[in-house]
Every structure is written in C-alpha cells, then in structure tokens.
Tab-separated table of C-alpha atoms in Angstrom:
chain	number	residue	atom	x	y	z
A	1	MET	CA	-9.941	-13.819	-8.463
A	2	SER	CA	-8.518	-11.140	-10.793
A	3	TYR	CA	-9.387	-7.705	-11.107
A	4	LYS	CA	-12.584	-7.282	-13.342
A	5	LYS	CA	-12.410	-3.347	-13.462
A	6	SER	CA	-9.647	-1.112	-14.531
A	7	ILE	CA	-6.940	-0.929	-11.872
A	8	ILE	CA	-6.257	2.638	-12.914
A	9	GLU	CA	-9.852	3.446	-11.746
A	10	ASN	CA	-9.591	1.328	-8.689
A	11	ILE	CA	-6.305	3.461	-7.639
A	12	LYS	CA	-8.000	6.984	-8.472
A	13	LYS	CA	-11.349	5.685	-6.401
A	14	ARG	CA	-9.642	4.383	-3.267
A	15	ILE	CA	-9.396	6.594	-0.142
A	16	SER	CA	-8.863	5.673	3.522
A	17	ASP	CA	-12.144	4.948	5.076
A	18	ARG	CA	-12.355	5.116	8.915
A	19	THR	CA	-16.225	5.086	9.492
A	20	PHE	CA	-18.335	2.204	8.352
A	21	GLU	CA	-21.988	1.428	8.015
A	22	SER	CA	-23.422	-1.009	10.434
A	23	LYS	CA	-24.256	-3.373	7.729
A	24	GLU	CA	-22.594	-6.672	7.785
A	25	ILE	CA	-20.344	-7.785	4.913
A	26	THR	CA	-22.493	-9.793	2.571
A	27	GLU	CA	-21.967	-13.633	2.413
A	28	GLU	CA	-20.892	-13.318	-1.055
A	29	HIS	CA	-18.223	-10.571	-0.457
A	30	TYR	CA	-17.046	-12.714	2.522
A	31	ASP	CA	-16.337	-15.555	0.390
A	32	LEU	CA	-14.815	-13.628	-2.271
A	33	ILE	CA	-12.383	-12.223	0.420
A	34	LYS	CA	-11.484	-15.510	1.905
A	35	ASN	CA	-10.859	-16.877	-1.508
A	36	TYR	CA	-8.487	-14.020	-2.366
A	37	ILE	CA	-6.570	-14.397	0.731
A	38	SER	CA	-6.231	-17.968	0.477
A	39	GLU	CA	-4.921	-18.159	-3.073
A	40	GLU	CA	-1.251	-18.465	-3.403
A	41	LYS	CA	-0.827	-16.420	-6.382
A	42	ASN	CA	-2.203	-13.270	-4.234
A	43	LEU	CA	0.394	-13.951	-1.521
A	44	ILE	CA	3.484	-13.881	-3.537
A	45	SER	CA	5.215	-10.725	-4.479
A	46	PRO	CA	7.171	-10.035	-7.940
A	47	LEU	CA	10.359	-10.882	-5.935
A	48	GLY	CA	9.007	-14.199	-5.120
A	49	ASN	CA	8.542	-13.992	-1.200
A	50	ARG	CA	5.245	-14.720	0.384
A	51	ILE	CA	3.169	-12.889	3.202
A	52	LYS	CA	0.143	-14.364	4.984
A	53	PHE	CA	-3.357	-12.866	5.549
A	54	GLU	CA	-5.719	-13.307	8.626
A	55	LEU	CA	-9.200	-12.387	8.436
A	56	ILE	CA	-10.556	-11.565	11.984
A	57	ASP	CA	-14.384	-10.987	12.594
A	58	VAL	CA	-14.925	-8.603	15.239
A	59	LYS	CA	-18.200	-10.303	16.406
A	60	ASP	CA	-18.611	-13.278	18.652
A	61	ASN	CA	-21.417	-15.093	17.037
A	62	ASN	CA	-22.279	-16.519	20.548
A	63	THR	CA	-22.556	-13.498	22.358
A	64	GLY	CA	-22.853	-10.794	19.885
A	65	LYS	CA	-20.194	-8.878	21.515
A	66	GLY	CA	-17.134	-7.430	19.611
A	67	LEU	CA	-13.631	-8.441	20.233
A	68	LYS	CA	-11.546	-5.629	21.711
A	69	ILE	CA	-9.504	-4.541	18.925
A	70	GLY	CA	-7.649	-1.461	19.796
A	71	THR	CA	-7.431	1.349	17.459
A	72	TYR	CA	-7.588	4.373	19.490
A	73	GLY	CA	-11.013	5.353	18.820
A	74	ILE	CA	-10.160	6.134	15.001
A	75	ILE	CA	-12.181	3.335	13.524
A	76	LYS	CA	-15.823	3.026	13.903
A	77	ASN	CA	-18.145	0.141	13.063
A	78	PRO	CA	-15.502	-2.242	11.361
A	79	GLN	CA	-17.057	-5.580	10.216
A	80	ALA	CA	-13.752	-7.079	10.540
A	81	TYR	CA	-10.001	-6.718	10.104
A	82	ILE	CA	-7.347	-8.297	7.901
A	83	ALA	CA	-4.031	-8.423	9.288
A	84	GLY	CA	-0.670	-9.052	7.252
A	85	ILE	CA	2.074	-11.191	8.598
A	86	THR	CA	5.553	-11.034	7.112
A	87	LYS	CA	9.279	-11.177	8.186
A	88	LYS	CA	10.993	-7.995	9.524
A	89	ASP	CA	13.881	-7.487	6.980
A	90	LYS	CA	13.873	-4.768	4.491
A	91	ILE	CA	12.944	-6.696	1.156
A	92	SER	CA	10.197	-8.702	3.119
A	93	LEU	CA	8.566	-5.342	4.118
A	94	ILE	CA	8.717	-3.925	0.499
A	95	GLU	CA	6.891	-7.044	-0.550
A	96	PHE	CA	4.457	-6.690	2.225
A	97	GLY	CA	3.561	-3.263	1.021
A	98	TYR	CA	3.334	-4.512	-2.504
A	99	ILE	CA	0.919	-7.450	-1.513
A	100	PHE	CA	-1.197	-5.753	1.000
A	101	GLU	CA	-1.912	-2.768	-1.403
A	102	LYS	CA	-2.892	-5.333	-3.960
A	103	LEU	CA	-5.527	-6.684	-1.583
A	104	VAL	CA	-6.657	-3.205	-0.832
A	105	LEU	CA	-7.339	-2.457	-4.471
A	106	PHE	CA	-9.306	-5.757	-4.820
A	107	LEU	CA	-11.608	-4.782	-1.790
A	108	THR	CA	-12.018	-1.153	-3.454
A	109	GLU	CA	-13.278	-3.091	-6.612
A	110	LEU	CA	-15.816	-4.859	-4.247
A	111	GLY	CA	-17.084	-1.500	-2.866
A	112	ILE	CA	-15.565	-2.286	0.661
A	113	GLY	CA	-13.718	0.380	2.604
A	114	THR	CA	-10.369	0.114	4.038
A	115	CYS	CA	-7.767	1.994	5.803
A	116	TRP	CA	-3.985	1.267	6.509
A	117	LEU	CA	-3.051	1.127	9.993
A	118	GLY	CA	0.443	0.884	11.070
A	119	GLY	CA	1.093	2.803	14.114
A	120	THR	CA	-2.551	3.559	15.243
A	121	PHE	CA	-3.575	0.157	16.457
A	122	THR	CA	-2.535	-1.874	19.657
A	123	ARG	CA	-0.645	-4.895	18.398
A	124	ASP	CA	-1.364	-7.005	21.435
A	125	SER	CA	-4.962	-7.157	20.487
A	126	PHE	CA	-4.291	-8.785	17.059
A	127	GLU	CA	-1.355	-10.864	18.425
A	128	ARG	CA	-3.823	-12.803	20.911
A	129	GLU	CA	-5.999	-13.629	17.782
A	130	ILE	CA	-3.154	-14.664	15.195
A	131	GLU	CA	-0.470	-17.469	15.466
A	132	TYR	CA	2.843	-16.264	13.923
A	133	LYS	CA	6.637	-17.391	14.050
A	134	SER	CA	9.160	-15.539	16.128
A	135	ASP	CA	10.863	-14.065	13.108
A	136	GLU	CA	7.558	-12.577	11.940
A	137	ILE	CA	5.552	-9.421	12.549
A	138	ILE	CA	2.306	-7.858	11.832
A	139	PRO	CA	3.077	-4.462	10.283
A	140	CYS	CA	-0.030	-3.477	9.290
A	141	VAL	CA	-3.850	-4.187	9.329
A	142	THR	CA	-6.765	-2.791	7.738
A	143	PRO	CA	-10.460	-2.736	9.024
A	144	ILE	CA	-12.980	-3.508	6.320
A	145	GLY	CA	-16.768	-2.611	5.945
A	146	TYR	CA	-18.965	-0.570	3.809
A	147	PRO	CA	-18.056	3.113	3.865
A	148	LYS	CA	-20.441	5.461	5.501
A	149	ASN	CA	-20.720	8.428	3.247
A	150	LYS	CA	-21.055	11.002	6.212
A	151	LYS	CA	-17.857	11.090	7.893
A	152	ARG	CA	-17.294	11.969	11.628
A	153	LEU	CA	-15.539	15.094	12.749
A	154	LEU	CA	-12.590	13.028	14.023
A	155	GLU	CA	-12.120	11.473	10.525
A	156	LYS	CA	-12.462	14.834	8.802
A	157	THR	CA	-9.929	16.250	11.109
A	158	MET	CA	-7.302	13.404	10.592
A	159	ARG	CA	-7.636	13.717	6.928
A	160	ALA	CA	-7.062	17.609	7.096
A	161	LEU	CA	-4.079	17.151	9.506
A	162	VAL	CA	-2.373	14.782	7.027
A	163	LYS	CA	-3.516	16.683	3.989
A	164	ALA	CA	-4.889	13.312	2.906
A	165	ASN	CA	-6.101	14.632	-0.640
A	166	ASN	CA	-3.001	16.574	-1.496
A	167	ARG	CA	-0.144	15.033	-3.558
A	168	LYS	CA	3.201	16.551	-4.214
A	169	ASP	CA	3.826	17.693	-7.825
A	170	TRP	CA	5.713	15.636	-10.354
A	171	GLU	CA	8.754	17.899	-10.121
A	172	SER	CA	9.582	17.087	-6.544
A	173	LEU	CA	8.971	13.202	-6.863
A	174	PHE	CA	10.235	12.051	-10.295
A	175	TYR	CA	13.539	12.654	-12.073
A	176	ASP	CA	15.159	12.399	-15.523
A	177	ASN	CA	18.260	10.455	-15.769
A	178	ASP	CA	19.595	12.103	-12.358
A	179	PHE	CA	18.445	14.000	-9.483
A	180	ASN	CA	19.328	17.254	-11.147
A	181	SER	CA	16.620	17.234	-13.828
A	182	PRO	CA	12.975	17.068	-12.882
A	183	LEU	CA	10.885	14.875	-14.939
A	184	SER	CA	7.868	16.316	-16.642
A	185	LYS	CA	4.966	14.448	-17.901
A	186	GLU	CA	5.500	15.531	-21.447
A	187	ASN	CA	8.947	13.780	-21.307
A	188	SER	CA	8.119	10.564	-19.381
A	189	ASP	CA	7.603	8.596	-22.699
A	190	ILE	CA	5.199	5.533	-22.071
A	191	TYR	CA	5.671	6.039	-18.243
A	192	ALA	CA	2.989	8.724	-17.753
A	193	VAL	CA	0.208	6.845	-16.397
A	194	PRO	CA	2.160	4.416	-14.146
A	195	ILE	CA	4.195	7.058	-12.642
A	196	GLU	CA	0.979	9.075	-12.078
A	197	MET	CA	-0.609	6.171	-10.407
A	198	VAL	CA	2.585	6.033	-8.020
A	199	ARG	CA	1.871	9.725	-7.237
A	200	LEU	CA	-1.648	8.927	-6.204
A	201	GLY	CA	-0.591	6.078	-3.831
A	202	PRO	CA	-1.384	6.229	0.013
A	203	SER	CA	1.719	6.466	2.339
A	204	ALA	CA	2.282	6.666	6.097
A	205	SER	CA	1.060	10.081	7.231
A	206	ASN	CA	0.836	10.987	3.573
A	207	LYS	CA	4.738	11.597	3.468
A	208	GLN	CA	5.001	10.294	-0.099
A	209	PRO	CA	8.607	9.114	0.403
A	210	TRP	CA	9.093	7.456	-2.959
A	211	ARG	CA	11.285	8.993	-5.857
A	212	ILE	CA	11.820	7.670	-9.332
A	213	VAL	CA	14.576	8.300	-11.739
A	214	LEU	CA	13.594	7.416	-15.416
A	215	SER	CA	16.793	6.196	-17.163
A	216	LYS	CA	18.023	8.185	-20.357
A	217	ASP	CA	17.444	5.041	-22.626
A	218	ARG	CA	13.758	5.055	-21.023
A	219	LYS	CA	14.314	1.284	-20.287
A	220	ASN	CA	14.610	1.633	-16.422
A	221	CYS	CA	12.515	3.198	-13.634
A	222	HIS	CA	14.898	3.509	-10.467
A	223	PHE	CA	12.983	3.647	-7.421
A	224	TYR	CA	14.279	5.626	-4.303
A	225	LEU	CA	12.954	6.124	-0.764
A	226	GLU	CA	13.669	9.623	0.600
A	227	HIS	CA	13.518	8.978	4.314
A	228	THR	CA	11.647	11.486	6.664
A	229	PRO	CA	13.962	12.387	9.420
A	230	ASN	CA	12.907	11.392	12.977
A	231	TYR	CA	9.799	10.035	11.344
A	232	GLY	CA	7.715	8.092	14.198
A	233	GLY	CA	7.268	4.910	12.341
A	234	SER	CA	10.847	3.672	13.272
A	235	LYS	CA	9.799	3.594	16.755
A	236	MET	CA	7.819	0.415	16.054
A	237	GLY	CA	11.123	-1.548	15.329
A	238	PHE	CA	10.639	-1.463	11.416
A	239	ASP	CA	10.526	1.521	9.064
A	240	MET	CA	6.937	2.167	7.758
A	241	GLN	CA	8.193	4.068	4.895
A	242	VAL	CA	9.854	0.876	3.420
A	243	ILE	CA	6.224	-0.473	3.200
A	244	ASP	CA	5.208	2.782	1.290
A	245	MET	CA	7.834	1.796	-1.330
A	246	GLY	CA	5.934	-1.664	-1.756
A	247	ILE	CA	2.906	0.349	-2.161
A	248	ALA	CA	4.361	2.483	-5.029
A	249	MET	CA	5.704	-0.753	-6.738
A	250	CYS	CA	2.288	-2.179	-6.610
A	251	HIS	CA	0.715	0.947	-8.268
A	252	PHE	CA	3.426	1.011	-10.922
A	253	ASP	CA	3.460	-2.790	-11.846
A	254	LEU	CA	-0.173	-3.314	-11.891
A	255	THR	CA	-0.760	-0.188	-14.112
A	256	CYS	CA	1.977	-1.302	-16.429
A	257	ARG	CA	0.340	-4.713	-16.751
A	258	GLU	CA	-3.085	-3.086	-17.615
A	259	LEU	CA	-1.191	-1.040	-20.264
A	260	ASN	CA	0.480	-4.156	-21.701
A	261	MET	CA	3.953	-2.932	-20.730
A	262	ASP	CA	6.147	-6.076	-20.135
A	263	GLY	CA	8.793	-5.526	-17.466
A	264	GLU	CA	10.410	-6.944	-14.346
A	265	TRP	CA	11.789	-5.952	-10.998
A	266	LYS	CA	15.581	-5.932	-10.210
A	267	ILE	CA	17.793	-4.933	-7.494
A	268	ASP	CA	20.554	-3.219	-9.308
A	269	ASN	CA	21.849	-0.021	-8.017
A	270	PRO	CA	22.641	2.438	-11.071
A	271	ASN	CA	24.807	4.384	-8.396
A	272	ILE	CA	23.181	7.768	-9.227
A	273	THR	CA	24.701	10.484	-7.024
A	274	LEU	CA	22.040	11.088	-4.307
A	275	PRO	CA	21.164	14.689	-3.478
A	276	LYS	CA	20.604	14.038	0.299
A	277	GLU	CA	21.887	11.603	2.837
A	278	ASN	CA	18.432	10.454	3.808
A	279	MET	CA	17.801	9.035	0.316
A	280	GLU	CA	18.342	5.299	-0.474
A	281	TYR	CA	18.052	3.258	-3.599
A	282	MET	CA	15.525	0.458	-3.234
A	283	ILE	CA	14.624	-1.460	-6.750
A	284	SER	CA	14.340	-0.673	-10.311
A	285	TRP	CA	11.816	-1.707	-13.057
A	286	HIS	CA	13.232	-2.817	-16.374
A	287	LEU	CA	11.336	-2.784	-19.519
A	288	ASN	CA	11.711	-5.933	-21.553
C-alpha cells in the first residue's frame, strides 16, 4: 500500500507516543499493517539492501495474558510491537533507519501511534519471539496502538527531558558548499522543504546529529553525521546515531518524491574539510 495522504503532513503530524488506549487495533488496520510489512517493495532501501519486520501481538488469545515485553515501564497499553531485523554493519543500519521510519510514517497515516525504542527495551524478551540469523540484530522496535490524548506524567517528563518538541535552527544543521557557510532557507533553492523535513525528524534522545552541505551547483546534498561524544547508544554494540541518518534520508527522499524532484543516493565523498573530529561523511543525494 502506498501513502494516500501527503508525506509532508505525515512528517509534521507524527510524534512519539508512549501511552495508548486500551482499544484493540481494528482488523482492517491489522490487515493493512500485515500487508505492508510483507510487501517486498517496503522492505528494500534506495541502496538495495533488505530488512525484515516482525509483528508481535502482546496478548495471548488463549489466556488473555500479555507477553512479558520489557520496556522499563515507559510504554503503557501497547496492542502490539513491530520489530525490525537487519545486519550490524554501518550501511545496513542506515538502511534500517530509512525503512523503519517509512513504516512509522505509514502507521501515522493510519492514526496509529508509534515510538522508536532502541535503548529502552530488553532485547531478550523480543529475541525469544523472533527467529533471526547470527549476523543479524534487532536495533529498534516500536509499540503500536491508538494514542491516548491524555499523557501520563512519566511521558510528559520524558518528553521534557529530551526537549522532544525542540529542533535546532537551520544555521547549526545545514551548510552552503562547505561548513564555513551556514545555509539559509532563502538560499536553499528547491531544497527548502525536503531539508526542513529532515530538521523535523526524530532522533535518539533528540540529538539531531544530521548535517547537510548543499553543493554550489545545487546538484548535490551531502549528508554528514556529527557523532555525540560518549553517547550511550554505542554501548549496545552499534551506533544508534547511524540509524538517525537513515531517518533523515527517509524524510528527505520521500519529500523529494512528493515534490517530483528526481534524484538518487550515492556514496561519493566530496572531501569537504570537516570542522570537527567527530563528524563523518555518510551519503549524498544527487539531482538528476
């Protein structure tokens, strides 16, 4: 199933939901979700690699008891979880971020709440439910359900701690030709909306680690990752912020498609001088 609504509006609408209604997901929505995560076109990134999804119902139909899915108490009344499975290398993790966020935006269109969970769930509880290969991992999962309008104090506190509604300004995230010249919206040419959708993207602990350099000829957008020093995500054996780069790619790419901007992703380092040691080139989008 493809998106029926504007992807731009879905991006603007989507927030992290940790508290859900007790209402079960309708059969119609369950069928749409199952179809989405089984369609090959929804599992492959622009770079060609594939990830897998597993839909895990939290209720046992025989006993009515819920599976013991550990999320440290931060998720209330989830009706199910969707787990993503991929390989552990950097490119696979970027692609995972892209494909998983694409799913999240699809669920947003259905009115179903989601929350990226990377470091706040017990992997053992999911690993008991999912079969995967020795070279694969479960980087992130999301609970799903219908969002509850009245949020718990815990959820409000968590959103406040990470400043969930705050986004860095353009001048600290996006650059014109090199890192010495901040990019303004007025000078961003046709890229103003796609770049703004990157700015609105979710990221681990709301660190917003993506940086974009728009080339002088306006043909290329070079994506960089500014690693957060000593960020706790690396303790899991992989870098959560690499997944954030895939989320940025997803927002940029889907917005460009909606605006009929034809382009393609390439790994072609322009060798721009980096202002910080913790900054790394990741990928580029080329306008055809």
